[in-house]
C-alpha atoms as one frame of an Amber mdcrd trajectory, in Angstrom:
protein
  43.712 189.895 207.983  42.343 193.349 207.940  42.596 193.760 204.613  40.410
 190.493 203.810  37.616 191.935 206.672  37.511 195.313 204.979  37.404 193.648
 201.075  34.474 191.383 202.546  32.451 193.819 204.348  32.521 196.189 201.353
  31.178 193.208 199.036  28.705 192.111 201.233  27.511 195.221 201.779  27.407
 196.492 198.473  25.564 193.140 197.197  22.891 193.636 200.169  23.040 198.077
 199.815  22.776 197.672 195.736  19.403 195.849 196.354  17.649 199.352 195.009
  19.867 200.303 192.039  19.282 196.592 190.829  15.781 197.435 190.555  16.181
 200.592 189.264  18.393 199.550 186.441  15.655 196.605 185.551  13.184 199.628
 185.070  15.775 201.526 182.712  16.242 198.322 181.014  12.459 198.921 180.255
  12.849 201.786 178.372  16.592 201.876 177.121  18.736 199.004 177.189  21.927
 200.340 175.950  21.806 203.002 178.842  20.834 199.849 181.397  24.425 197.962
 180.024  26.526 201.396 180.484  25.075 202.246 183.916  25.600 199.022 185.424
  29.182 198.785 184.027  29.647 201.831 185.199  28.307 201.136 188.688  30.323
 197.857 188.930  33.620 199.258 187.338  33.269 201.491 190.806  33.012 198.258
 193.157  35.958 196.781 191.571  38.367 199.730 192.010  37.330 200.279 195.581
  38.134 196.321 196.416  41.095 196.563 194.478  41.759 200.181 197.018  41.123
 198.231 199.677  43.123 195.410 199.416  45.885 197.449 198.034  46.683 196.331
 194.535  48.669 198.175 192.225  47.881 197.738 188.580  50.428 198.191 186.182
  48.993 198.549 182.847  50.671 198.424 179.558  49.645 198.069 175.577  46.305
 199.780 176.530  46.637 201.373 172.783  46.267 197.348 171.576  42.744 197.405
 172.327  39.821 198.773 170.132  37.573 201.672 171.336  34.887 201.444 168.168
  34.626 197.664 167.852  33.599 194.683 170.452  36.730 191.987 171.252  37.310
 188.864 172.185  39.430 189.063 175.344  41.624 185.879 176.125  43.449 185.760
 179.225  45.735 183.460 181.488  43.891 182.968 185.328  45.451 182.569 188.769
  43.421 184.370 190.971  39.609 185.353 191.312  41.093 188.993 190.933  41.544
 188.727 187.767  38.041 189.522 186.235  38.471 192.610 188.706  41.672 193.924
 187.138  41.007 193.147 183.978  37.493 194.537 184.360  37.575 197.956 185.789
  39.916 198.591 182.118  37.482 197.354 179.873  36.222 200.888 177.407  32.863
 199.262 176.746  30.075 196.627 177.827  31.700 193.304 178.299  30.658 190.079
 179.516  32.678 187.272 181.253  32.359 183.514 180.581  31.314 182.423 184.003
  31.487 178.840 185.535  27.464 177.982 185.953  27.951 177.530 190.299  27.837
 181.982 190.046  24.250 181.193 189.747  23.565 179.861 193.534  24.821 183.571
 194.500  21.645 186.131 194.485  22.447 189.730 193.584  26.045 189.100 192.225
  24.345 186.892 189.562  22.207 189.807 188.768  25.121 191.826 188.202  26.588
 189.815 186.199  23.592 189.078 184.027  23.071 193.453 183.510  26.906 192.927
 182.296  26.122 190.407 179.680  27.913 187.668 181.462  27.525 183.864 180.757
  27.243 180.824 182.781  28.940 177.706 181.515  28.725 174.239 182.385  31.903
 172.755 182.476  30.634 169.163 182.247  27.768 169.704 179.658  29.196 169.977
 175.714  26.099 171.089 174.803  25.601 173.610 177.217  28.495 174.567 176.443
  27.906 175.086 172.444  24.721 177.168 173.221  26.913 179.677 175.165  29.285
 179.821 172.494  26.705 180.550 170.007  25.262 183.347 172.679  28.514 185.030
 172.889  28.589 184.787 169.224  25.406 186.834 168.922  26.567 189.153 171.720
  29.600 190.218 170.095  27.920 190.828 166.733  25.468 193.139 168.573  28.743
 195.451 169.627  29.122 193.434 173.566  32.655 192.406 174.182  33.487 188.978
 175.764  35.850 187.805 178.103  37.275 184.161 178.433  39.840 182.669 180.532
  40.660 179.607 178.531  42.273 177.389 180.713  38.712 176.483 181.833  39.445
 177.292 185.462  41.773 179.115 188.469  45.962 177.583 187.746  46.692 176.443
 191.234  50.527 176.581 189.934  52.639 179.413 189.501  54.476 180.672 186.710
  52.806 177.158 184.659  50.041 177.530 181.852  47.331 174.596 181.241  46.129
 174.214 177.962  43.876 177.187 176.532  40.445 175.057 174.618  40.033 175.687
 171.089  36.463 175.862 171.380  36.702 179.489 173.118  38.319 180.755 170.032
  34.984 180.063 167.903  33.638 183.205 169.335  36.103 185.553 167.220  36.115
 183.034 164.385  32.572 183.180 164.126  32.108 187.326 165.212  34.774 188.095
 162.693  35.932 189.869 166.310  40.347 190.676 167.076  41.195 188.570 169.826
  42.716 190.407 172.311  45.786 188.606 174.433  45.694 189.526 178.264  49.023
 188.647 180.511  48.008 188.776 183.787  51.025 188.721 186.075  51.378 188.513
 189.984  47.643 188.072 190.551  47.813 185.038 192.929  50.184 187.382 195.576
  47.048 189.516 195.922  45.238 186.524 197.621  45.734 182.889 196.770  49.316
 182.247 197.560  48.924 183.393 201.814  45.064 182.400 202.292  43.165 183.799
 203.999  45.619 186.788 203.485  44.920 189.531 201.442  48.321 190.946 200.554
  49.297 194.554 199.409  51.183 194.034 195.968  51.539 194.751 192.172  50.238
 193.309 189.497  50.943 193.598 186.033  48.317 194.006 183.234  49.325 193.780
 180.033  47.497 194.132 176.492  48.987 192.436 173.637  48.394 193.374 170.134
  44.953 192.336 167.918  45.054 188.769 166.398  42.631 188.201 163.553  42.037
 184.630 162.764  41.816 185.141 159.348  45.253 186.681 158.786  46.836 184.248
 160.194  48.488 180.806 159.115  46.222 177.905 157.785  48.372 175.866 160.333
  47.749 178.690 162.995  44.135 179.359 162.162  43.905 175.412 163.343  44.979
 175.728 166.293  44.536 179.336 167.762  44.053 178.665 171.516  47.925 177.447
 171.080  48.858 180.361 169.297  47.335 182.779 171.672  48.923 181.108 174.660
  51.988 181.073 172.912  51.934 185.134 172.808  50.760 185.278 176.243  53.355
 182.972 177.803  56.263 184.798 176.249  54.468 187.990 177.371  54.449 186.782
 181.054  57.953 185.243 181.261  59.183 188.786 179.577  57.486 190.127 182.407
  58.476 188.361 184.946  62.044 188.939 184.280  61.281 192.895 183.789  59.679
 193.473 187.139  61.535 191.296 189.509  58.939 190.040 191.344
């Protein structure tokens, strides 16, 4: 349990402690908003790694080359754990915002956060809603923001299983003209959601798979890209799983 007290200290103190540097990055956002996105994902990228220190994760990271430094992406991953946007996040190269479920907005300073680091609320139960985000994200990525989605729609309870990734996620690089770029996220879940309340020391595996671009693809493919793109990410994680042994 000691590494859950010292994980939920830290973020509850940070949320209450960064109080000031929210304000201060709202006045840089008055006068430079490129330095405002850079400074905050720099200031957040540091949170992350010191949870991830503290409740000992080990990230093993591999096909880091696969992903773009001069050119905003699409990233598509698979999600078992609320660890994931931190592992995934503290590698990101450049601003990136997460497609978040809409209930992140009841929770005051985090959602401030997350709204310096371009992230989006979504409303699982509203199609419409959920359209207007989609076009946001669109407009995001053509202004040079990345965007992250985790296209199951929400947290895999099951282990080593994969629910169906929704098509309309893909629209985002379709419409940006943007690589998609696959995420396998592997072990995740021992960090946290397979002992609750335990917070467990482990490893977790990280790894990048190579651009897709819509347009180069099949016709068939182009139809149905969520499949394709789980497709590459299941194979990733089952190669993975029988690489690391545990």
């Amino acid at each position: 349990m000691i590494r859950f007290i010292l994980v939920a200290a830290f973020v509850i103190l940070f949320l209450i402690l960064s109080i000031p540097l929210l304000i201060v990055e709202w006045i840089i956002g008055k006068f430079n908003m490129d330095f405002k996105g850079k400074s905050s994902l720099a200031i957040v990228k540091w949170a992350f790694r010191v949870v991830l220190f503290l409740a000992g994760t080990t990230i093993i990271v591999k096909g880091e080359e696969n992903v773009p430094k001069d050119e905003p992406v699409l990233y598509i991953g698979n999600h078992r754990s609320y660890f994931d946007i931190l592992i995934t996040y503290v590698r990101v190269p450049r601003p990136t915002g997460y497609i978040a479920k809409r209930e992140m907005l009841r929770y005051p300073s985090l959602v401030n956060w997350m709204k310096n680091l371009h992230c989006l609320f979504l409303d699982r139960n509203d199609l419409k809603q959920g359209l207007k985000i989609i076009l946001t994200a669109i407009d995001k990525v053509k202004s040079g923001i990345s965007i992250c989605i985790f296209p199951e729609g929400t947290r895999n309870k099951v282990n080593h299983t994969f629910m169906d990734f929704h098509e309309g996620s893909f629209k985002i690089a379709a419409k940006a003209g943007c690589p998609i770029i696959p995420m396998t996220i592997y072990n995740s879940a021992d960090i946290f959601e397979d002992h609750l309340p335990k917070i467990k020391k482990t490893k977790v595996i990280l790894e990048y798979g190579s651009p897709v671009y819509i347009k180069e693809l099949s016709k068939e493919d182009q139809k149905k890209v969520g499949a394709y793109t789980k497709n590459i990410i299941m194979d990733t994680y089952f190669r993975l799983k029988e690489e690391a042994g545990f």
